[in-house]
Short mmCIF file of C-alpha atoms in Angstrom, two decimals:
data_model
loop_
_atom_site.label_atom_id
_atom_site.label_comp_id
_atom_site.label_asym_id
_atom_site.label_seq_id
_atom_site.Cartn_x
_atom_site.Cartn_y
_atom_site.Cartn_z
CA UNK A 1 32.86 -12.57 -1.43
CA UNK A 2 30.76 -13.19 1.70
CA UNK A 3 29.70 -10.07 3.78
CA UNK A 4 27.98 -9.12 7.16
CA UNK A 5 24.55 -7.58 7.57
CA UNK A 6 26.12 -4.68 8.87
CA UNK A 7 28.53 -4.62 5.92
CA UNK A 8 25.55 -4.64 3.60
CA UNK A 9 23.78 -2.01 5.14
CA UNK A 10 26.63 0.36 4.95
CA UNK A 11 27.14 -0.38 1.15
CA UNK A 12 23.23 -0.12 0.52
CA UNK A 13 22.40 2.37 3.25
CA UNK A 14 19.24 -0.14 3.97
CA UNK A 15 19.08 -0.44 7.74
CA UNK A 16 20.09 -3.84 8.94
CA UNK A 17 16.48 -4.15 10.46
CA UNK A 18 15.11 -3.99 6.87
CA UNK A 19 17.63 -6.33 5.76
CA UNK A 20 16.28 -8.38 8.84
CA UNK A 21 12.65 -8.08 7.86
CA UNK A 22 13.43 -9.15 3.94
CA UNK A 23 15.13 -12.23 5.02
CA UNK A 24 12.02 -13.22 7.24
CA UNK A 25 9.53 -12.27 4.89
CA UNK A 26 11.15 -14.65 2.23
CA UNK A 27 12.41 -12.04 -0.22
CA UNK A 28 16.11 -13.23 0.04
CA UNK A 29 15.85 -16.91 -0.44
CA UNK A 30 19.38 -17.77 -1.09
CA UNK A 31 20.71 -16.21 1.92
CA UNK A 32 22.95 -18.53 4.06
CA UNK A 33 23.81 -17.93 7.61
CA UNK A 34 26.93 -19.24 9.66
CA UNK A 35 27.04 -22.07 11.92
CA UNK A 36 26.55 -19.23 14.97
CA UNK A 37 22.92 -18.16 13.05
CA UNK A 38 24.54 -14.92 11.35
CA UNK A 39 23.42 -13.69 8.24
CA UNK A 40 26.44 -13.95 5.20
CA UNK A 41 25.35 -12.12 1.97
CA UNK A 42 26.93 -13.25 -1.51
CA UNK A 43 27.40 -10.92 -4.37
CA UNK A 44 24.36 -12.79 -5.66
CA UNK A 45 22.51 -11.79 -2.69
CA UNK A 46 23.35 -8.28 -3.27
CA UNK A 47 22.26 -8.33 -6.59
CA UNK A 48 18.88 -10.00 -5.25
CA UNK A 49 18.66 -7.08 -2.79
CA UNK A 50 18.95 -4.69 -5.68
CA UNK A 51 16.29 -6.19 -7.29
CA UNK A 52 14.08 -6.47 -4.20
CA UNK A 53 14.63 -2.37 -4.12
CA UNK A 54 13.83 -1.79 -7.30
CA UNK A 55 10.58 -3.64 -7.13
CA UNK A 56 9.68 -2.03 -3.92
CA UNK A 57 10.63 1.33 -5.30
CA UNK A 58 8.65 0.75 -8.37
CA UNK A 59 5.40 -0.08 -6.09
CA UNK A 60 5.28 -3.72 -5.61
CA UNK A 61 3.76 -4.97 -2.34
CA UNK A 62 6.07 -7.28 -0.19
CA UNK A 63 3.37 -10.22 -1.10
CA UNK A 64 4.23 -9.48 -4.67
CA UNK A 65 7.75 -9.42 -4.03
CA UNK A 66 8.07 -12.43 -2.06
CA UNK A 67 6.14 -14.44 -4.91
CA UNK A 68 8.75 -13.16 -7.32
CA UNK A 69 11.41 -14.26 -5.05
CA UNK A 70 9.43 -17.95 -4.69
CA UNK A 71 9.33 -18.23 -8.31
CA UNK A 72 13.21 -17.29 -8.50
CA UNK A 73 13.96 -20.17 -6.05
CA UNK A 74 11.30 -22.70 -8.13
CA UNK A 75 13.95 -22.26 -11.37
CA UNK A 76 13.38 -21.75 -15.02
CA UNK A 77 9.91 -23.38 -14.75
CA UNK A 78 8.70 -19.93 -13.82
CA UNK A 79 10.44 -17.85 -16.33
CA UNK A 80 7.13 -16.68 -18.13
CA UNK A 81 5.35 -15.45 -14.62
CA UNK A 82 8.36 -13.33 -14.08
CA UNK A 83 8.87 -11.88 -17.32
CA UNK A 84 4.62 -11.20 -17.10
CA UNK A 85 5.43 -9.53 -13.89
CA UNK A 86 8.05 -7.12 -15.02
CA UNK A 87 5.97 -6.50 -18.41
CA UNK A 88 2.68 -5.80 -16.04
CA UNK A 89 4.79 -3.39 -13.93
CA UNK A 90 6.63 -1.45 -17.08
CA UNK A 91 2.87 -1.03 -18.24
CA UNK A 92 1.81 0.44 -15.11
CA UNK A 93 4.94 2.42 -14.44
CA UNK A 94 4.83 4.13 -18.43
CA UNK A 95 0.84 5.00 -17.36
CA UNK A 96 2.58 6.88 -14.61
CA UNK A 97 4.98 8.45 -16.00
CA UNK A 98 2.56 9.70 -18.88
CA UNK A 99 0.51 11.23 -15.62
CA UNK A 100 3.53 12.93 -14.06
CA UNK A 101 4.47 14.22 -17.21
CA UNK A 102 1.25 16.18 -17.65
CA UNK A 103 1.53 17.26 -14.01
CA UNK A 104 5.02 18.77 -14.70
CA UNK A 105 3.89 20.44 -17.62
CA UNK A 106 1.49 22.44 -15.37
CA UNK A 107 4.12 22.99 -12.87
CA UNK A 108 6.43 24.14 -15.61
CA UNK A 109 3.48 26.32 -17.07
CA UNK A 110 2.81 28.16 -13.75
CA UNK A 111 6.55 28.68 -13.24
CA UNK A 112 6.66 30.86 -16.31
CA UNK A 113 3.53 32.13 -15.32
CA UNK A 114 4.65 33.35 -11.71
CA UNK A 115 8.03 34.35 -13.39
CA UNK A 116 6.23 36.84 -15.75
CA UNK A 117 3.92 38.13 -13.18
CA UNK A 118 6.89 38.65 -10.59
CA UNK A 119 8.58 40.47 -13.65
CA UNK A 120 5.23 42.58 -14.19
CA UNK A 121 4.81 43.11 -10.60
CA UNK A 122 1.23 42.04 -10.94
CA UNK A 123 -0.48 38.82 -12.43
CA UNK A 124 -3.47 41.02 -13.54
CA UNK A 125 -2.87 41.20 -17.27
CA UNK A 126 -2.13 37.70 -17.23
CA UNK A 127 -5.05 36.11 -15.21
CA UNK A 128 -7.51 36.10 -18.00
CA UNK A 129 -5.31 34.32 -20.55
CA UNK A 130 -4.31 31.69 -17.98
CA UNK A 131 -5.15 28.37 -19.57
CA UNK A 132 -3.15 25.59 -18.03
CA UNK A 133 -1.83 22.88 -20.31
CA UNK A 134 -4.14 19.47 -20.33
CA UNK A 135 -7.19 21.61 -19.12
CA UNK A 136 -9.52 20.04 -21.84
CA UNK A 137 -8.58 16.53 -20.67
CA UNK A 138 -8.74 17.55 -17.10
CA UNK A 139 -12.45 18.85 -17.57
CA UNK A 140 -13.61 16.03 -19.37
CA UNK A 141 -12.11 13.56 -17.29
CA UNK A 142 -14.17 15.58 -14.10
CA UNK A 143 -17.56 13.48 -13.20
CA UNK A 144 -20.65 15.48 -14.06
CA UNK A 145 -21.43 17.95 -11.32
CA UNK A 146 -24.88 19.03 -10.40
CA UNK A 147 -25.80 22.25 -12.40
CA UNK A 148 -25.68 24.90 -9.26
CA UNK A 149 -28.46 26.90 -11.15
CA UNK A 150 -30.85 24.03 -11.22
CA UNK A 151 -30.11 22.06 -7.72
CA UNK A 152 -32.14 22.85 -4.96
CA UNK A 153 -30.55 23.98 -1.92
#
């Protein structure tokens, strides 16, 4: 099957200008053109576009995605490079997910805290008991600050 840029834009909700940019930047190396110069997308191009969007959403730069596309174009000799790219990104994303989980723990805690405060009509009895999740990690991760009692002002 073959699709126009407008059809692909409508199917993927990616603006046609972005699709043109991806093509211009070399992110879609197999994209064909009609005799009159119009871009024609195949099902393989749609799959490639899905990978481009995934890599973009995963935080890769246009340059890194272009490099990946070049490796795909080069063929099997670059399989290890492509695997390494995905393994590095996977590791980085897993670290980010752990950080997001910690943030979510704090947000969930504060939701419970404020729910109790709303129900009680005050937070006075809760305030002194308020110890955030991961507080010890946060404190030990902070850079050493000068002691305000010993610093000169």
